[in-house]
Tab-separated table of C-alpha atoms in Angstrom:
chain	number	residue	atom	x	y	z
P	14	MET	CA	3.454	-15.465	-10.540
P	15	LYS	CA	4.645	-12.435	-12.461
P	16	THR	CA	8.355	-11.758	-12.785
P	17	PHE	CA	9.992	-8.409	-13.330
P	18	ALA	CA	12.726	-7.751	-15.841
P	19	VAL	CA	14.287	-4.974	-13.828
P	20	ARG	CA	16.238	-6.634	-11.021
P	21	TRP	CA	19.310	-4.431	-10.825
P	22	LEU	CA	18.896	-4.028	-7.097
P	23	VAL	CA	22.001	-5.951	-6.014
P	24	GLY	CA	22.616	-3.448	-3.238
P	25	LEU	CA	19.502	-4.597	-1.417
P	26	LEU	CA	21.375	-7.682	-0.263
P	27	ILE	CA	23.364	-5.411	2.013
P	28	GLY	CA	20.492	-3.132	2.902
P	29	ALA	CA	20.039	-0.149	0.607
P	30	PHE	CA	20.602	1.599	-2.656
P	31	VAL	CA	20.312	5.153	-3.920
P	32	VAL	CA	19.257	6.133	-7.427
P	33	SER	CA	18.942	9.540	-9.028
P	34	ALA	CA	17.970	10.308	-12.590
P	35	CYS	CA	20.452	13.175	-12.914
P	36	TYR	CA	23.842	11.706	-12.150
P	37	GLY	CA	25.751	14.581	-13.771
P	38	SER	CA	23.850	17.304	-11.970
P	39	THR	CA	25.564	19.643	-9.530
P	40	ARG	CA	22.307	20.597	-7.831
P	41	PRO	CA	21.776	19.634	-4.188
P	42	VAL	CA	19.991	16.353	-3.552
P	43	VAL	CA	17.094	15.443	-1.292
P	44	LYS	CA	15.955	11.899	-0.688
P	45	ILE	CA	12.770	9.924	-0.358
P	46	GLY	CA	12.689	6.455	1.124
P	47	LEU	CA	10.971	3.167	0.390
P	48	ILE	CA	10.571	0.392	2.957
P	49	ALA	CA	9.400	-2.784	1.229
P	50	PRO	CA	10.237	-6.488	0.814
P	51	PHE	CA	12.867	-7.215	-1.827
P	52	GLU	CA	13.839	-10.737	-0.831
P	53	GLU	CA	12.070	-13.920	0.238
P	54	LEU	CA	8.318	-14.488	-0.058
P	55	TYR	CA	7.116	-11.012	-1.040
P	56	ARG	CA	10.009	-9.851	-3.218
P	57	ASP	CA	7.889	-9.436	-6.373
P	58	ASP	CA	5.473	-7.197	-4.449
P	59	GLY	CA	8.389	-4.995	-3.451
P	60	TYR	CA	9.795	-4.758	-6.954
P	61	GLU	CA	6.420	-3.849	-8.419
P	62	VAL	CA	6.215	-0.889	-6.052
P	63	LEU	CA	9.879	0.003	-6.526
P	64	ASN	CA	9.525	0.335	-10.285
P	65	ALA	CA	6.557	2.690	-9.925
P	66	ILE	CA	8.437	4.891	-7.469
P	67	LYS	CA	11.543	4.901	-9.636
P	68	LEU	CA	9.399	6.011	-12.589
P	69	ALA	CA	7.920	8.899	-10.602
P	70	VAL	CA	11.358	10.012	-9.365
P	71	ASN	CA	12.858	9.863	-12.851
P	72	GLN	CA	10.000	11.919	-14.260
P	73	ARG	CA	10.281	14.534	-11.521
P	74	ASN	CA	14.033	14.901	-11.966
P	75	ALA	CA	13.615	15.218	-15.731
P	76	ALA	CA	11.134	18.029	-15.064
P	77	GLY	CA	13.567	19.922	-12.820
P	78	GLY	CA	13.373	18.143	-9.479
P	79	VAL	CA	11.763	19.699	-6.405
P	80	ALA	CA	12.547	23.154	-5.059
P	81	GLY	CA	15.781	23.359	-7.061
P	82	ARG	CA	16.993	19.980	-5.886
P	83	ASP	CA	17.359	16.573	-7.485
P	84	VAL	CA	15.578	13.660	-5.855
P	85	ALA	CA	17.270	10.388	-4.928
P	86	LEU	CA	15.525	7.219	-3.817
P	87	VAL	CA	16.757	5.156	-0.875
P	88	ALA	CA	15.194	1.683	-0.629
P	89	LEU	CA	15.521	-0.663	2.331
P	90	ASN	CA	14.432	-4.283	2.470
P	91	ASP	CA	12.144	-5.341	5.340
P	92	ASN	CA	11.206	-8.825	4.036
P	93	GLY	CA	7.633	-8.023	5.093
P	94	ARG	CA	8.478	-8.556	8.776
P	95	PRO	CA	7.745	-6.229	11.716
P	96	ASP	CA	11.157	-6.419	13.391
P	97	GLU	CA	13.007	-5.680	10.165
P	98	ALA	CA	10.508	-2.943	9.304
P	99	ARG	CA	11.258	-1.167	12.585
P	100	ARG	CA	15.007	-1.451	12.024
P	101	GLN	CA	14.775	-0.053	8.517
P	102	ALA	CA	12.598	2.818	9.719
P	103	ALA	CA	15.276	3.708	12.262
P	104	LYS	CA	17.902	3.647	9.507
P	105	MET	CA	15.807	6.012	7.389
P	106	ALA	CA	15.502	8.396	10.311
P	107	VAL	CA	19.278	8.646	10.739
P	108	ASP	CA	19.696	10.143	7.253
P	109	ALA	CA	18.461	13.722	7.630
P	110	ASP	CA	18.259	14.098	3.847
P	111	VAL	CA	15.396	11.559	3.745
P	112	LEU	CA	12.379	13.859	3.951
P	113	GLY	CA	9.642	11.243	3.616
P	114	VAL	CA	9.078	7.524	3.143
P	115	ILE	CA	6.752	5.362	1.075
P	116	GLY	CA	5.729	2.397	3.200
P	117	PRO	CA	4.797	0.195	4.857
P	118	VAL	CA	3.876	-1.834	1.777
P	119	LYS	CA	2.790	-5.095	3.447
P	120	THR	CA	0.561	-5.803	6.448
P	121	GLY	CA	3.441	-7.574	8.165
P	122	SER	CA	5.488	-4.376	7.965
P	123	ALA	CA	2.896	-2.170	9.673
P	124	ALA	CA	5.309	-1.534	12.547
P	125	ALA	CA	7.398	0.664	10.255
P	126	GLY	CA	4.742	3.366	10.339
P	127	GLN	CA	4.841	4.105	14.047
P	128	ALA	CA	8.619	3.764	14.066
P	129	LEU	CA	8.784	6.491	11.417
P	130	THR	CA	6.287	8.647	13.327
P	131	GLY	CA	8.427	8.285	16.443
P	132	HIS	CA	11.410	9.636	14.524
P	133	GLY	CA	9.430	12.501	12.966
P	134	VAL	CA	9.612	11.137	9.406
P	135	PRO	CA	6.561	11.708	7.144
P	136	TRP	CA	5.268	8.493	5.569
P	137	ILE	CA	2.585	7.215	3.211
P	138	ALA	CA	1.403	3.614	3.507
P	139	LEU	CA	0.274	1.410	0.639
P	140	THR	CA	-1.348	-1.246	2.834
P	141	GLU	CA	-4.450	-1.226	5.005
P	142	LEU	CA	-3.767	-0.041	8.552
P	143	ALA	CA	-5.816	0.296	11.722
P	144	PRO	CA	-6.173	3.828	13.161
P	145	ALA	CA	-3.556	3.193	15.847
P	146	GLU	CA	-1.123	1.934	13.203
P	147	LEU	CA	-1.781	4.961	10.993
P	148	SER	CA	-1.280	7.605	13.685
P	149	GLY	CA	0.905	10.404	12.341
P	150	GLY	CA	0.986	9.007	8.820
P	151	PHE	CA	-0.999	8.847	5.616
P	152	SER	CA	-2.409	5.941	3.637
P	153	LEU	CA	-3.577	5.388	0.087
P	154	ALA	CA	-5.124	2.019	0.969
P	155	LEU	CA	-8.714	1.386	1.979
P	156	SER	CA	-9.583	2.047	5.602
P	157	PRO	CA	-10.458	-1.038	7.689
P	158	GLU	CA	-14.131	-0.150	8.087
P	159	THR	CA	-14.531	0.475	4.374
P	160	LEU	CA	-12.726	-2.784	3.636
P	161	GLY	CA	-14.888	-4.772	6.050
P	162	ALA	CA	-18.139	-3.486	4.587
P	163	ALA	CA	-16.943	-3.840	1.000
P	164	ALA	CA	-15.799	-7.433	1.541
P	165	VAL	CA	-19.211	-8.403	2.902
P	166	ASP	CA	-21.005	-6.637	0.050
P	167	ALA	CA	-18.765	-8.313	-2.539
P	168	LEU	CA	-19.481	-11.756	-1.129
P	169	LEU	CA	-23.219	-11.257	-0.804
P	170	ALA	CA	-23.324	-10.119	-4.425
P	171	GLN	CA	-22.586	-13.744	-5.351
P	172	PRO	CA	-25.816	-15.665	-6.040
P	173	ASP	CA	-25.096	-18.596	-3.712
P	174	ILE	CA	-23.764	-16.631	-0.729
P	175	ARG	CA	-26.205	-15.869	2.089
P	176	SER	CA	-23.854	-15.196	5.005
P	177	VAL	CA	-20.225	-14.276	5.669
P	178	VAL	CA	-17.486	-15.272	8.079
P	179	LEU	CA	-15.115	-12.331	8.559
P	180	LEU	CA	-11.582	-13.002	9.751
P	181	SER	CA	-9.969	-9.797	10.970
P	182	ASP	CA	-8.253	-8.361	14.030
P	183	TRP	CA	-9.497	-4.847	13.239
P	184	PRO	CA	-12.527	-3.745	15.306
P	185	GLU	CA	-13.127	-1.104	12.638
P	186	ALA	CA	-13.466	-3.778	9.948
P	187	GLN	CA	-15.853	-5.722	12.143
P	188	ALA	CA	-17.903	-2.563	12.690
P	189	GLY	CA	-17.962	-1.872	8.959
P	190	ALA	CA	-19.158	-5.402	8.280
P	191	ALA	CA	-21.824	-5.159	10.975
P	192	ALA	CA	-23.104	-1.911	9.474
P	193	THR	CA	-24.154	-3.819	6.357
P	194	GLU	CA	-26.812	-5.553	8.509
P	195	ALA	CA	-25.911	-8.812	6.794
P	196	ALA	CA	-25.492	-12.182	8.494
P	197	VAL	CA	-21.840	-11.884	9.527
P	198	ARG	CA	-19.893	-13.802	12.139
P	199	SER	CA	-16.514	-12.319	13.041
P	200	LEU	CA	-13.459	-14.331	14.037
P	201	PRO	CA	-9.885	-13.294	14.871
P	202	LEU	CA	-7.155	-14.092	12.366
P	203	ALA	CA	-5.783	-16.697	14.764
P	204	SER	CA	-8.899	-18.775	14.022
P	205	VAL	CA	-7.702	-19.456	10.477
P	206	ASP	CA	-7.226	-23.186	11.107
P	207	GLN	CA	-10.753	-23.506	12.509
P	208	VAL	CA	-12.607	-22.144	9.500
P	209	VAL	CA	-14.607	-24.740	7.600
P	210	ALA	CA	-16.343	-24.086	4.300
P	211	THR	CA	-20.105	-24.047	4.860
P	212	ALA	CA	-22.679	-24.093	2.092
P	213	GLY	CA	-23.918	-20.577	1.396
P	214	GLU	CA	-21.235	-18.879	3.521
P	215	GLY	CA	-18.521	-16.700	2.000
P	216	VAL	CA	-15.176	-15.977	3.637
P	217	ALA	CA	-13.632	-12.518	4.066
P	218	TRP	CA	-9.911	-12.658	4.917
P	219	LEU	CA	-8.409	-9.360	6.081
P	220	GLY	CA	-4.995	-10.616	7.087
P	221	GLU	CA	-1.588	-11.091	5.510
P	222	ALA	CA	-1.106	-12.965	2.266
P	223	GLU	CA	0.686	-16.131	3.374
P	224	ASN	CA	-1.995	-17.336	5.785
P	225	GLY	CA	-4.721	-16.121	3.452
P	226	ALA	CA	-3.369	-18.300	0.660
P	227	ARG	CA	-3.133	-21.233	3.041
P	228	LEU	CA	-6.763	-20.694	4.062
P	229	ALA	CA	-7.901	-20.524	0.444
P	230	SER	CA	-6.071	-23.751	-0.340
P	231	ALA	CA	-7.596	-25.499	2.682
P	232	LEU	CA	-11.129	-24.371	1.832
P	233	GLY	CA	-10.742	-25.474	-1.761
P	234	SER	CA	-12.281	-24.193	-4.959
P	235	GLN	CA	-15.838	-24.750	-3.700
P	236	ALA	CA	-15.532	-21.831	-1.280
P	237	THR	CA	-15.860	-18.159	-2.234
P	238	MET	CA	-13.349	-15.826	-0.623
P	239	VAL	CA	-12.626	-12.083	-0.698
P	240	GLY	CA	-9.436	-10.585	0.683
P	241	SER	CA	-7.688	-7.286	1.250
P	242	SER	CA	-4.846	-6.041	-0.951
P	243	GLU	CA	-2.735	-8.805	0.602
P	244	ALA	CA	-4.609	-11.320	-1.563
P	245	GLY	CA	-3.235	-9.403	-4.541
P	246	SER	CA	0.301	-10.471	-3.630
P	247	HIS	CA	2.232	-12.085	-6.454
P	248	MET	CA	2.773	-15.164	-4.282
P	249	PHE	CA	-0.908	-15.717	-3.476
P	250	ALA	CA	-2.024	-17.658	-6.543
P	251	GLY	CA	0.868	-20.093	-6.358
P	252	ARG	CA	0.243	-20.840	-2.686
P	253	ALA	CA	-3.556	-21.026	-3.006
P	254	GLY	CA	-3.458	-23.423	-5.964
P	255	ASP	CA	-6.714	-24.143	-7.797
P	256	ALA	CA	-8.666	-22.327	-5.073
P	257	ALA	CA	-7.226	-19.007	-6.288
P	258	ALA	CA	-9.856	-19.040	-9.035
P	259	THR	CA	-12.588	-18.393	-6.447
P	260	VAL	CA	-10.733	-15.602	-4.600
P	261	ALA	CA	-11.155	-11.885	-5.250
P	262	TRP	CA	-9.378	-8.995	-3.582
P	263	LEU	CA	-10.252	-5.378	-2.920
P	264	SER	CA	-8.119	-2.310	-3.481
P	265	ALA	CA	-8.284	1.458	-3.630
P	266	ALA	CA	-6.696	1.319	-7.097
P	267	PRO	CA	-7.883	0.005	-10.474
P	268	ASP	CA	-6.510	-2.747	-12.665
P	269	VAL	CA	-4.327	-2.044	-15.669
P	270	ASP	CA	-7.224	-1.612	-18.104
P	271	GLN	CA	-8.528	1.358	-16.077
P	272	MET	CA	-5.186	3.055	-15.456
P	273	PRO	CA	-3.922	6.041	-17.458
P	274	GLN	CA	-2.385	4.471	-20.544
P	275	ASP	CA	0.672	6.725	-20.590
P	276	PHE	CA	1.527	5.484	-17.113
P	277	VAL	CA	1.014	1.874	-18.207
P	278	ALA	CA	3.282	2.307	-21.233
P	279	GLN	CA	6.064	4.006	-19.269
P	280	TYR	CA	5.893	1.466	-16.468
P	281	LEU	CA	6.013	-1.405	-18.953
P	282	ALA	CA	9.077	0.110	-20.624
P	283	LEU	CA	10.844	0.338	-17.276
P	284	ALA	CA	9.738	-2.865	-15.564
P	285	GLY	CA	9.100	-5.245	-18.431
P	286	ALA	CA	5.650	-6.081	-17.028
P	287	ASP	CA	2.281	-4.373	-16.716
P	288	PRO	CA	1.652	-2.470	-13.480
P	289	GLY	CA	-0.749	-3.875	-10.930
P	290	PRO	CA	-3.005	-1.847	-8.613
P	291	GLN	CA	-0.263	-1.501	-5.998
P	292	ALA	CA	2.005	0.071	-8.610
P	293	ILE	CA	-0.392	2.920	-9.368
P	294	LEU	CA	-0.840	3.515	-5.630
P	295	ALA	CA	2.936	3.703	-5.225
P	296	TYR	CA	3.228	6.086	-8.169
P	297	ASP	CA	0.508	8.287	-6.695
P	298	ALA	CA	2.073	8.219	-3.238
P	299	THR	CA	5.445	9.236	-4.648
P	300	ASN	CA	4.030	12.150	-6.577
P	301	LEU	CA	2.102	13.274	-3.520
P	302	LEU	CA	5.271	13.189	-1.432
P	303	LEU	CA	7.249	15.028	-4.119
P	304	ASP	CA	4.515	17.658	-4.423
P	305	ALA	CA	4.647	18.157	-0.664
P	306	MET	CA	8.417	18.583	-0.805
P	307	ALA	CA	8.070	21.139	-3.597
P	308	LEU	CA	5.465	23.053	-1.598
P	309	ALA	CA	7.543	22.923	1.567
P	310	GLY	CA	10.623	24.237	-0.240
P	311	ALA	CA	8.883	26.991	-2.184
P	312	GLY	CA	10.037	30.562	-1.641
P	313	ASP	CA	12.118	31.009	1.472
P	314	GLY	CA	10.650	27.983	3.203
P	315	GLU	CA	13.032	25.566	4.902
P	316	LEU	CA	12.776	22.140	3.321
P	317	ASP	CA	12.763	19.721	6.237
P	318	ARG	CA	10.601	16.899	7.551
P	319	GLU	CA	8.299	19.120	9.575
P	320	ALA	CA	7.630	21.306	6.554
P	321	VAL	CA	6.931	18.254	4.389
P	322	GLN	CA	4.474	16.893	6.963
P	323	ARG	CA	2.644	20.228	7.040
P	324	ALA	CA	2.558	20.285	3.249
P	325	LEU	CA	1.122	16.762	3.111
P	326	LEU	CA	-1.667	17.847	5.426
P	327	GLN	CA	-2.313	20.850	3.227
P	328	LEU	CA	-2.263	19.007	-0.090
P	329	GLY	CA	-4.327	15.914	0.469
P	330	ASN	CA	-4.164	14.005	-2.807
P	331	ASP	CA	-5.599	14.662	-6.252
P	332	GLY	CA	-3.931	11.712	-7.923
P	333	TRP	CA	-5.529	8.680	-9.542
P	334	GLN	CA	-6.683	7.058	-6.318
P	335	GLY	CA	-8.256	10.241	-5.041
P	336	SER	CA	-7.808	10.274	-1.272
P	337	VAL	CA	-5.388	10.362	1.599
P	338	ASP	CA	-6.333	9.317	5.129
P	339	MET	CA	-4.669	10.945	8.100
P	340	ILE	CA	-5.517	9.653	11.554
P	341	ARG	CA	-8.723	11.669	11.697
P	342	TRP	CA	-11.675	9.377	11.569
P	343	GLU	CA	-14.653	11.681	12.095
P	344	THR	CA	-17.750	10.535	10.224
P	345	GLY	CA	-18.288	12.615	7.098
P	346	CYS	CA	-15.062	14.572	7.559
P	347	GLN	CA	-13.979	16.270	4.315
P	348	LEU	CA	-10.665	17.757	3.220
P	349	ALA	CA	-12.163	21.235	2.829
P	350	ALA	CA	-13.176	21.103	6.495
P	351	GLY	CA	-9.569	20.656	7.576
P	352	CYS	CA	-9.110	16.896	7.764
P	353	GLN	CA	-7.893	14.235	5.405
P	354	ARG	CA	-10.794	11.812	5.136
P	355	MET	CA	-12.456	11.593	1.719
P	356	ASP	CA	-14.664	9.118	-0.100
P	357	GLU	CA	-12.811	5.933	-0.991
P	358	PRO	CA	-13.085	4.278	-4.393
P	359	ILE	CA	-13.200	0.483	-4.237
P	360	TYR	CA	-12.046	-1.872	-6.974
P	361	GLN	CA	-12.444	-5.653	-7.054
P	362	HIS	CA	-9.763	-7.797	-8.682
P	363	ALA	CA	-9.342	-11.452	-9.527
P	364	VAL	CA	-6.335	-13.303	-8.127
P	365	ARG	CA	-3.862	-14.191	-10.851
């Protein structure tokens, strides 16, 4: 498991902290939020994302902020749990200066998205979400149908794999897997304890990290498994044990050797560790949100949440990952045609 040198986040123990790169500035301040786990099982995942967002905020403030304002970051800890995610989303909504939120970060925190939508707060997710979970928000993660198809393809690319068992509660992922016309049997995530390693059959796990690691450990190193970005959690390898060596995970972002090297160097200087794929997604999401705030506040425009949401719809995303999904799932829909669905890059990573 990786550790991060920057752990100055004492305030998270009581719920939140605010950081701005221009402490001596007299300019007005606007805020962006982050809802992520900073304690318990997924704390390293939260800190990885936090450092990327902090880097983006610092860079933007050094360049003059957005629309004549400095940017502050408010981070709330959800421990990767739905009930805490909803509570933290409600807290974000109370602060009218918070114009947008990065999160949810983990599958278990998906409830934060609809809570934010209900309060009229723009948000950008870093984890895979079903269409109903994504309604009103944006995501930089792979869509479920893309993930389902890609997981099947990745498994069948292995020489000894002839069929796949897909564990997912997303009908869209099941449809994506079925579209490959491969031999796929689909099971709900609740069937995790019933899965038995069968010769020639690969396992696709599209659920949260803790149970995925437990499944990998139970199947052992003889099984081949592919997971969602949850399998990229910093806790996964330790929980999966030796079986982690036969697990891969899929993401919309590249590994460190394919990232822009200036980003890697600056992140390393801040965090004391190389960035992972989730870090570059978080960095991209932050810059997209800041660009939307700058657009919304340009000229005589009123910089508020509604304006930021409109700007996000207008901008799409031209960052490293290359796409933003709004809840518009028409086949072949392109940004130029007025919706936010674009081709999704897919990267495969080893668990480590």
